[in-house]
CSV table of C-alpha atoms and ligand atoms in Angstrom, one decimal:
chain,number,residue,atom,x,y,z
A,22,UNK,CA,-13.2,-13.1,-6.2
A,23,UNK,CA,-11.1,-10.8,-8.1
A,24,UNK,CA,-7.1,-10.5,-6.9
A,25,UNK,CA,-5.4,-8.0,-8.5
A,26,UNK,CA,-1.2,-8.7,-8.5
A,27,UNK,CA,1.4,-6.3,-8.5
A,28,UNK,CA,4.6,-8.1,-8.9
A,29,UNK,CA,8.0,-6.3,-8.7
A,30,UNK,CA,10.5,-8.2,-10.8
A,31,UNK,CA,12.0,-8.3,-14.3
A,32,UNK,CA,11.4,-12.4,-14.2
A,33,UNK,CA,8.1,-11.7,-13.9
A,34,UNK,CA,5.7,-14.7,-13.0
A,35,UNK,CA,8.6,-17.0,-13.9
A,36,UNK,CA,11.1,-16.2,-10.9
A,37,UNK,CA,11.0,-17.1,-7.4
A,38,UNK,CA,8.8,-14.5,-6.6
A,39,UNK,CA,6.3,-15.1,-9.2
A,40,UNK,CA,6.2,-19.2,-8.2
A,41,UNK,CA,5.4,-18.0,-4.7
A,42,UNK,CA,2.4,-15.7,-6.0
A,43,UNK,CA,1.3,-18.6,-8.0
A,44,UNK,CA,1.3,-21.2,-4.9
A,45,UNK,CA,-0.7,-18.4,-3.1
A,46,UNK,CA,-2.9,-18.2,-5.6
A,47,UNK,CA,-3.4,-21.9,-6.6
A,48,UNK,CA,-4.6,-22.2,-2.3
A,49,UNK,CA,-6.7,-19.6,-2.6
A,50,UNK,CA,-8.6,-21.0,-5.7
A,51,UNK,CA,-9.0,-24.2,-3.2
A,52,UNK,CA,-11.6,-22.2,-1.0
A,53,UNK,CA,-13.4,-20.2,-3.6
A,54,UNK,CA,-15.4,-21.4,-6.5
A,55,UNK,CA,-14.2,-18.4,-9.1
A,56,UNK,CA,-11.6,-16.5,-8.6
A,57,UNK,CA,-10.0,-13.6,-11.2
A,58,UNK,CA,-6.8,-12.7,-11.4
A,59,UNK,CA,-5.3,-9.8,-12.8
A,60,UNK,CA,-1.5,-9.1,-12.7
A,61,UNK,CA,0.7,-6.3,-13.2
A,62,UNK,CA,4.2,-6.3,-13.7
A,63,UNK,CA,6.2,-3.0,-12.6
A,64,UNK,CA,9.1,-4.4,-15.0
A,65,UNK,CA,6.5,-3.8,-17.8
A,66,UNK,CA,4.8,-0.5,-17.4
A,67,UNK,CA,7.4,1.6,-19.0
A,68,UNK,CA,7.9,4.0,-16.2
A,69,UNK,CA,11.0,5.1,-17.3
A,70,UNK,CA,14.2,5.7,-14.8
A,71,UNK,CA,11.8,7.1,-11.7
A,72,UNK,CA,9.1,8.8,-10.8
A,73,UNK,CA,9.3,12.3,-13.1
A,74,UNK,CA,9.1,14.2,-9.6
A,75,UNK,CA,6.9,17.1,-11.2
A,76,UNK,CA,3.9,16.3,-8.2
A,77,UNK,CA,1.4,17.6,-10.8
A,78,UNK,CA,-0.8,14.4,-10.1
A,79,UNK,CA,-1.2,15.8,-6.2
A,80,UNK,CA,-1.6,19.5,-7.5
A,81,UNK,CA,-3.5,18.8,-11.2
A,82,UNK,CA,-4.7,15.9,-10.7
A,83,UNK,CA,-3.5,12.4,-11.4
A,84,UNK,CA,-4.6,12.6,-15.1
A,85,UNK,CA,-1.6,15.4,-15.2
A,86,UNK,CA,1.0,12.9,-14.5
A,87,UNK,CA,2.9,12.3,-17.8
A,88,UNK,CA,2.9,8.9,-17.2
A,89,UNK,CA,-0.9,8.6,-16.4
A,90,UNK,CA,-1.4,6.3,-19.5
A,91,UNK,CA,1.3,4.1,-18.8
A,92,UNK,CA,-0.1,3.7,-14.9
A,93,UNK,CA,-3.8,3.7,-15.7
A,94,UNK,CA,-4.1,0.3,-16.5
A,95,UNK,CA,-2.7,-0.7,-12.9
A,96,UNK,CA,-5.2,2.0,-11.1
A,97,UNK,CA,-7.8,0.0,-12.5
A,98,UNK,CA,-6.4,-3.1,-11.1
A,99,UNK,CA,-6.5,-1.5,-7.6
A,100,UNK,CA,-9.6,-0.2,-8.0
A,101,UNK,CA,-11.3,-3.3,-8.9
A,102,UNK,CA,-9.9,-5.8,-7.2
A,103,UNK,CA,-11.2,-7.3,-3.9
A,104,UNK,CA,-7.9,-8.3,-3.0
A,105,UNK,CA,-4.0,-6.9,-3.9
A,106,UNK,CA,-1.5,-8.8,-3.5
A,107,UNK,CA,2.1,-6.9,-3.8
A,108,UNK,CA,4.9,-9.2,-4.6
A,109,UNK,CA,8.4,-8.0,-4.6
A,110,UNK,CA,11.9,-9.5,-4.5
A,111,UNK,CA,14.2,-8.3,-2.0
A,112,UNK,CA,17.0,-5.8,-4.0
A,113,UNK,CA,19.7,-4.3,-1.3
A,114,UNK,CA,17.8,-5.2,1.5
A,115,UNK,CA,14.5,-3.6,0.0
A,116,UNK,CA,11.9,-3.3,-3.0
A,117,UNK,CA,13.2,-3.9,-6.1
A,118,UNK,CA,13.8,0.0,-8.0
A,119,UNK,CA,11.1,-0.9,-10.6
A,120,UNK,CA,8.5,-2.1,-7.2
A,121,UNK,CA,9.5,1.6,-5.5
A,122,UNK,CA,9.1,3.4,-8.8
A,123,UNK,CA,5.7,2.1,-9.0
A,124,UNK,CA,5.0,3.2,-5.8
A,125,UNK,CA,6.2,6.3,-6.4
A,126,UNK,CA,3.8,6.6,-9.0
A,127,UNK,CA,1.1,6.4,-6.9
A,128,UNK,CA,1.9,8.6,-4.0
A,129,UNK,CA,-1.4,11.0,-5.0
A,130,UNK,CA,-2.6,8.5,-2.8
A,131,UNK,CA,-0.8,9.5,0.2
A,132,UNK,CA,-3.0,12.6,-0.3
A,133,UNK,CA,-6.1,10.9,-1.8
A,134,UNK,CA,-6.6,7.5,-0.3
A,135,UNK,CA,-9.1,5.4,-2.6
A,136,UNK,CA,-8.5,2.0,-1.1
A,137,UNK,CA,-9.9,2.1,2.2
A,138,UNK,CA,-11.5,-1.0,3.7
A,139,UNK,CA,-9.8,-3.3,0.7
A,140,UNK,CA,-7.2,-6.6,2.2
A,141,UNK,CA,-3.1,-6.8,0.7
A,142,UNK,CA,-1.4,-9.5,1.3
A,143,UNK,CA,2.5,-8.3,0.8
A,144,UNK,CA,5.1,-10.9,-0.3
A,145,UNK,CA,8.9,-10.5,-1.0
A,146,UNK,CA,11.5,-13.3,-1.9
A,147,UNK,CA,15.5,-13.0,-1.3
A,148,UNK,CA,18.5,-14.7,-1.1
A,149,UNK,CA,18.4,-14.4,3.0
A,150,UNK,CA,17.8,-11.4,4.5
A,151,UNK,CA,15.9,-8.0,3.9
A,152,UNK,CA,12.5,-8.7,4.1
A,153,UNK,CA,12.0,-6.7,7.3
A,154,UNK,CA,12.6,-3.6,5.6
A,155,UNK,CA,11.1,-4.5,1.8
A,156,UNK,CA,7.7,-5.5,3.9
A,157,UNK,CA,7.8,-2.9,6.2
A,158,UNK,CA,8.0,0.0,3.5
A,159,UNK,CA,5.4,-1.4,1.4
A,160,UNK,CA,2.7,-2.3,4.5
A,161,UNK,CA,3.5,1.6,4.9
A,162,UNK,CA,2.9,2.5,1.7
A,163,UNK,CA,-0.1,0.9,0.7
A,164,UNK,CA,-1.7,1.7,4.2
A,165,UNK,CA,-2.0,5.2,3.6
A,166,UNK,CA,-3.2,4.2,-0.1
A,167,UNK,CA,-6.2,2.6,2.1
A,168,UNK,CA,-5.2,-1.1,2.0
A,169,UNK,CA,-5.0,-3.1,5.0
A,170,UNK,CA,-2.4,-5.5,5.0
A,171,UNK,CA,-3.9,-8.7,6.4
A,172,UNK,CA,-1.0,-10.9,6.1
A,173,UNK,CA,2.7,-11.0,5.0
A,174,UNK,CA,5.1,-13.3,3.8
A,175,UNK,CA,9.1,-13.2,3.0
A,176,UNK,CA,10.6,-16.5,1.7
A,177,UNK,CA,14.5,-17.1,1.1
A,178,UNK,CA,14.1,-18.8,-2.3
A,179,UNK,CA,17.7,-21.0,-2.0
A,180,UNK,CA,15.8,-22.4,1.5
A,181,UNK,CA,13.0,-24.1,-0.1
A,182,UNK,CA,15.4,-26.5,-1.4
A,183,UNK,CA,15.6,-27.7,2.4
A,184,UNK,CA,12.0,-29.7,3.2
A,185,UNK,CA,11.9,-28.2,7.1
A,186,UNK,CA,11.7,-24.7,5.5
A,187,UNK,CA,9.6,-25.8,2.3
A,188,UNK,CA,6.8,-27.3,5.3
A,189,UNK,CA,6.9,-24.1,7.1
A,190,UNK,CA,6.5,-21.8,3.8
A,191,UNK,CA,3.5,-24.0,2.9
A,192,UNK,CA,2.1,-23.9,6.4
A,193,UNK,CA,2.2,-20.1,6.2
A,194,UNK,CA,0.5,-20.3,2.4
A,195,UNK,CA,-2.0,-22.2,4.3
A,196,UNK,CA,-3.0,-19.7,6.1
A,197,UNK,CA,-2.5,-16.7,4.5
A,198,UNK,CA,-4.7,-18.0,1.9
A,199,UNK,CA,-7.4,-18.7,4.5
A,200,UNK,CA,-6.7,-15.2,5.9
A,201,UNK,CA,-6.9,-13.5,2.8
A,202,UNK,CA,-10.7,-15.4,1.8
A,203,UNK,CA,-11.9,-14.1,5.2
A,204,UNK,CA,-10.9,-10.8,4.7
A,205,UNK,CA,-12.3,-10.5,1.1
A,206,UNK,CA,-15.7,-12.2,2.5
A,207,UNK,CA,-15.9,-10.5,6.2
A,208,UNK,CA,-15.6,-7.1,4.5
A,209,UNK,CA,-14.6,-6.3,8.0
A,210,UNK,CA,-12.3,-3.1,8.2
A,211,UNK,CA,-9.8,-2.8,11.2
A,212,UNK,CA,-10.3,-0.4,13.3
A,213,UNK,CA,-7.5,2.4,12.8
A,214,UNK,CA,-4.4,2.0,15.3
A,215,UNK,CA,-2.8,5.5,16.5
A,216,UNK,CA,0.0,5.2,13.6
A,217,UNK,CA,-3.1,5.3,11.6
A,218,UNK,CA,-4.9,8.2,13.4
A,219,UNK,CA,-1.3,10.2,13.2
A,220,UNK,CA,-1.2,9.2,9.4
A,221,UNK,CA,-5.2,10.7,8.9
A,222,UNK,CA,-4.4,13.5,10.3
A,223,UNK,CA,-1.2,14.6,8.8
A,224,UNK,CA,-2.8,13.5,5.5
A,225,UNK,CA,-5.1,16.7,6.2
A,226,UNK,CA,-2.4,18.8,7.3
A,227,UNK,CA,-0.8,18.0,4.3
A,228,UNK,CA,-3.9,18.7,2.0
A,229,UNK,CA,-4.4,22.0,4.1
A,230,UNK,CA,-1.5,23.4,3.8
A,231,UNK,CA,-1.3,22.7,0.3
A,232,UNK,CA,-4.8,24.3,-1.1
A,233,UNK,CA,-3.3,27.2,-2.8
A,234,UNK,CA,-1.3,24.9,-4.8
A,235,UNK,CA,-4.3,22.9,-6.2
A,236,UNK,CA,-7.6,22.7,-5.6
A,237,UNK,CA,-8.0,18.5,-6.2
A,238,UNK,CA,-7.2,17.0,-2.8
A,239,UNK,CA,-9.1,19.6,-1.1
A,240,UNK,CA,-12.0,18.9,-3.2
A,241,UNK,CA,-11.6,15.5,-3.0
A,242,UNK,CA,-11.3,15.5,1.3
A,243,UNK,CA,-14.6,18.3,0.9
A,244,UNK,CA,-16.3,15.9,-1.1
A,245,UNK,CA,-15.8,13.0,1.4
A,246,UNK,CA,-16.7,15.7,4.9
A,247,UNK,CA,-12.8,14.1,5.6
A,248,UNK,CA,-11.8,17.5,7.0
A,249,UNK,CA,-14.4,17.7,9.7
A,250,UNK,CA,-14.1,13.7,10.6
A,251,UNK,CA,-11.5,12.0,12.8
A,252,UNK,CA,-10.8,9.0,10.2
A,253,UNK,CA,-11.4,8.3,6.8
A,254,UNK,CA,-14.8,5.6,7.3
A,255,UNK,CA,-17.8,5.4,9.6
A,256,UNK,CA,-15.6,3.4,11.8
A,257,UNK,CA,-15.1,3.6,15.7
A,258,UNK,CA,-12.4,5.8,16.2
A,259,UNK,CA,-10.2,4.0,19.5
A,260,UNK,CA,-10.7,7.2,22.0
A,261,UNK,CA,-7.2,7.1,23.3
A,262,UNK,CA,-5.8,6.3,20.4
A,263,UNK,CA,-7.3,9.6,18.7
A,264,UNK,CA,-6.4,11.7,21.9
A,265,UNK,CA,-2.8,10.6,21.4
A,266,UNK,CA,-3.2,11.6,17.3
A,267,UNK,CA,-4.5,14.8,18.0
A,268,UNK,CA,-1.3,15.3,20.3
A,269,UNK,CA,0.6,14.6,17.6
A,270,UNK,CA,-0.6,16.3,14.6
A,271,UNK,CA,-1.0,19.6,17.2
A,272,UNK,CA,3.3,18.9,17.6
A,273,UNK,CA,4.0,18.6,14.1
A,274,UNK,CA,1.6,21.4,13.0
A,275,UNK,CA,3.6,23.3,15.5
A,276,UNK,CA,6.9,21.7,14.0
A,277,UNK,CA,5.6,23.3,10.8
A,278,UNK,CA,4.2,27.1,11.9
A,279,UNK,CA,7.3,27.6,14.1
A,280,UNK,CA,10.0,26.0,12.5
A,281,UNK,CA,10.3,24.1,16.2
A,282,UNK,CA,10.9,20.4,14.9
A,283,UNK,CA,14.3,19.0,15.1
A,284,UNK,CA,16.1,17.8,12.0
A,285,UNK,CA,16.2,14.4,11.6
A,286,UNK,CA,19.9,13.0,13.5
A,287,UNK,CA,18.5,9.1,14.1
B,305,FMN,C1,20.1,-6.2,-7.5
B,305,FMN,C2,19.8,-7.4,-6.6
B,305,FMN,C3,19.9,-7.1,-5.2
B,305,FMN,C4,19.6,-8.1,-4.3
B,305,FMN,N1,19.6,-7.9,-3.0
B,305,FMN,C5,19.3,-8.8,-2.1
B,305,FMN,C6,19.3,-8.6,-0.7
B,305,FMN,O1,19.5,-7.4,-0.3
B,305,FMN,N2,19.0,-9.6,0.1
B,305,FMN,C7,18.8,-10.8,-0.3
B,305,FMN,O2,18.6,-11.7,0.5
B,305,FMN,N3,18.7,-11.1,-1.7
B,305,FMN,C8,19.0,-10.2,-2.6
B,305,FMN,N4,18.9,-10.4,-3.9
B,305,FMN,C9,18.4,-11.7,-4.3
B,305,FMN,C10,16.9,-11.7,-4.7
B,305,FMN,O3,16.1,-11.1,-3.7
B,305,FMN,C11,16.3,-13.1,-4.9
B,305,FMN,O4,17.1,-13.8,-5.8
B,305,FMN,C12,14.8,-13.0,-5.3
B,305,FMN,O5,14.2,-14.2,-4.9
B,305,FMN,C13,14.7,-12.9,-6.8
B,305,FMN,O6,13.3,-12.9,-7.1
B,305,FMN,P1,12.8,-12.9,-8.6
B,305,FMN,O7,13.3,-14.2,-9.3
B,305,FMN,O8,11.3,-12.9,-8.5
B,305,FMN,O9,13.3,-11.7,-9.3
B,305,FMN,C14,19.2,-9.4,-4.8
B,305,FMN,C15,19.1,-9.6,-6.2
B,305,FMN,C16,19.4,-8.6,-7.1
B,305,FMN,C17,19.2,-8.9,-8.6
């Protein structure tokens, strides 16, 4: 099994969130015979103080991104690993900057999923509190890069001094490790909630309404029939579900054409 890591912190595989990658990893070596690992750090890919913001990788192509060298190395990690795990701590009640630059990186995704049908198991560490939103933003994320998050974890490092918390963190290592194994050997891909539905089809609104500006994501959903499908796989499409999609993308496209959305007040 190969498991690709993306880990979010300057301390690397040495901090709290690194030890908490390694105990997942040392559980799910217990179930299979050979397992790979392959980790990234965000810290260590030179991305420099963000994202440069220029969006030629959604226009050009992601070859035009003038960090493409730098990020190539963990493209490859997605793309051949049968598992991701993303590991960040918790900084201000989210991602650590160097986790959401890395992200950021990526967002040709948003536009050109590549990951579809492939397991993430998402971890964060923190003092106490945060991981809601850390988690949350990254399950997001990753889902319209294709992953399917099959389980999550968010551990307050100063609380495994305390053996009641310690046994629960372990119980849940348990069985996210057991989760994760499944998922790799199942192969099985959920079938697509209506967030995901809403998410497909905004995708294409997105690439539709951005043709004359580059001709790669259309030629990438073209390739793929994506324009004239419902969702991204072979999958069964949930019929109410979809209805509910399609009621949605027609209000946002409308949102769009007329200028009729609302701006955004909370
Ligand atoms: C800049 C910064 C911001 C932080 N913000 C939070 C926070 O919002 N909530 C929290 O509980 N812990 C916060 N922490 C603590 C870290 O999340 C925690 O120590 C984490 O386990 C460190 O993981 P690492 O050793 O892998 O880097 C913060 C730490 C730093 C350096």
């Amino acid at each position: 099994m190969r498991i690709g890591i993306v880990i979010g912190t300057g301390h690397g595989m040495d901090g709290t969130t690194g030890s908490l990658v390694r105990e997942l990893l040392d559980r799910i070596g217990a179930h299979v015979d050979q397992v790979r690992t392959e980790i990234v750090g965000t810290d260590d890919l030179g991305l420099g103080p963000s994202c440069p913001a220029c969006l030629a990788c959604m226009t050009a192509g992601e070859q035009a991104c003038p960090n493409y060298d730098r990020t190539a190395a963990a493209r490859r990690l997605l793309d051949d690993s049968d598992l991701v795990v993303f590991a960040t701590p918790v900084h201000s009640f989210h991602v650590s900057a160097s986790m959401k630059r890395f992200v950021d990186h990526f967002a040709y995704l948003i536009h050109r999923p590549a990951h579809l049908g492939k397991p993430a198991v998402l971890l964060s560490t923190a003092a106490g509190a945060g991981h809601d939103a850390a988690l949350g933003y990254l399950k997001t994320a990753v889902r319209r890069w294709g992953f399917h998050t099959v389980a999550q974890l968010g551990v307050n490092g100063p609380g495994l001094r305390k053996p009641a918390y310690r046994a629960k963190v372990d119980a849940a290592l348990d069985e996210i490790a057991g989760t994760a194994v499944e998922a790799v050997t199942s192969g099985t891909e959920p079938t697509p909630t209506t967030a995901d539905l809403i998410g497909f089809r905004v995708a294409r609104l997105l690439v539709r309404n951005t043709t004359e500006n580059g001709p790669v994501d259309e030629a990438y959903w073209r390739e793929r029939g994506w324009f004239d499908a419902e969702w991204f796989t072979d999958t069964k499409v949930p019929f109410v579900a979809n209805k509910i999609a399609a009621l949605v993308e027609g209000r946002i496209r409308a949102g769009i054409e007329k200028g009729s959305a609302d701006p955004y007040r909370g």
